Every structure is written in structure tokens, then in C-alpha cells.
Tab-separated table of C-alpha atoms in Angstrom:
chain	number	residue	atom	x	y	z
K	1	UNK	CA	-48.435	75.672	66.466
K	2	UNK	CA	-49.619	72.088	65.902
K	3	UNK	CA	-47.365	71.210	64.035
K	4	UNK	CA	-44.556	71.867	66.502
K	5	UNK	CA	-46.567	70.135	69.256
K	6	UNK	CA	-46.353	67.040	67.380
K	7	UNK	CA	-42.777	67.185	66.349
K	8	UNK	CA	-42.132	67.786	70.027
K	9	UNK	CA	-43.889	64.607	70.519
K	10	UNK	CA	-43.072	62.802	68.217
K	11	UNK	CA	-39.036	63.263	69.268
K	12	UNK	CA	-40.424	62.620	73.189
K	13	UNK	CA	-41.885	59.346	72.182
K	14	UNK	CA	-38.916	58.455	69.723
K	15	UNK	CA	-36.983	55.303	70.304
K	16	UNK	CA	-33.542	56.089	71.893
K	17	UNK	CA	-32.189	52.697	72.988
K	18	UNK	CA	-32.127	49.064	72.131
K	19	UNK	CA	-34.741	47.256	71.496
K	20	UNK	CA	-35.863	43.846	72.940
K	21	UNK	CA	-34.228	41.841	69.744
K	22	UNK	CA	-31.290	44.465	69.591
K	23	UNK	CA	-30.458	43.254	73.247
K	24	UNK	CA	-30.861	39.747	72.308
K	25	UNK	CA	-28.189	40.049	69.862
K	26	UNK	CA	-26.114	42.005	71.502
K	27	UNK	CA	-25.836	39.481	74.324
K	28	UNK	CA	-25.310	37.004	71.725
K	29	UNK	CA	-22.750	38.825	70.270
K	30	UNK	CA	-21.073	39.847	73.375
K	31	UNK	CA	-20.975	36.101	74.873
K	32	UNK	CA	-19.698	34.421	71.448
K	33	UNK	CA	-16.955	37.107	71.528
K	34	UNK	CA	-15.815	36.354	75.771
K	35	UNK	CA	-16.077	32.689	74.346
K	36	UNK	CA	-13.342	32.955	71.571
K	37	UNK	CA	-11.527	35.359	74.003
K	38	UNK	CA	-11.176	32.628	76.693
K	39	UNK	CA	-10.299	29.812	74.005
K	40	UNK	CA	-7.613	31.794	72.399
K	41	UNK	CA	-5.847	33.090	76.162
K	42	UNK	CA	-6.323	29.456	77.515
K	43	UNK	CA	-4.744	28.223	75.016
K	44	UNK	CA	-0.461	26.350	75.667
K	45	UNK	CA	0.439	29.439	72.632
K	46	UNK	CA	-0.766	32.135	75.217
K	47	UNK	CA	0.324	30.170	78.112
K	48	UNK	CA	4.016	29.623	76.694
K	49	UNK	CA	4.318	33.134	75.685
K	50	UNK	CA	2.996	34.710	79.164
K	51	UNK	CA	5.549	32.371	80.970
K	52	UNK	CA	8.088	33.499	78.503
K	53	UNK	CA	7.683	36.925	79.464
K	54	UNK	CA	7.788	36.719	83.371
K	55	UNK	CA	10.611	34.413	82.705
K	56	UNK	CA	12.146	37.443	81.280
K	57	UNK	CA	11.325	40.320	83.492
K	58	UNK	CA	12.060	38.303	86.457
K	59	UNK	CA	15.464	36.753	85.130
K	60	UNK	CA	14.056	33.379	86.060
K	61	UNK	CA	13.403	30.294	84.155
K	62	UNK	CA	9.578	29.325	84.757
């Protein structure tokens, strides 16, 4: 009986989310991916293409 008191407690008291440094990098992670993100859609490449495209569906030049 014990020893399924403690293995009850032991699964109450286990860890189920981040932890403190886990957050850290994920918010690390999470920004340095947004910040590529942003360089590569700002960029004239993505720009060009996106104009290219409206261009297209709109039968317009842009």
C-alpha cells in the first residue's frame, strides 16, 4: 500500500511542463525564427513575386 502511495505521488509531483530555461529557449528560438521570417518576406524576391501574382489574378500590371 505504500508503495502505491508514493508512486501516486511521485506522478502528482512530476514535472509536466517547461521549465524556467526550457522557456528561455523556447522564446529564443521562437523570436530568431519570426526574425528570419520577416527578413526573408521583406525581402524585393518576395515583394516581386507577391506583385507578380496579384498582377496576375487581377489582369493588371502592378
Amino acid at each position: 500500500m505504500e508503495r502505491r502511495v508514493a508512486a501516486v505521488r511521485e506522478r502528482a509531483c512530476a514535472d509536466r511542463g517547461m521549465t524556467t530555461a526550457e522557456y528561455a529557449l523556447g522564446t529564443l528560438a521562437a523570436c530568431a525564427a519570426a526574425a528570419v521570417l520577416y527578413k526573408v518576406l521583406s525581402g524585393d524576391a518576395v515583394e516581386a513575386a507577391l506583385r507578380a501574382v496579384i498582377g496576375k489574378a487581377l489582369g493588371v500590371q502592378v
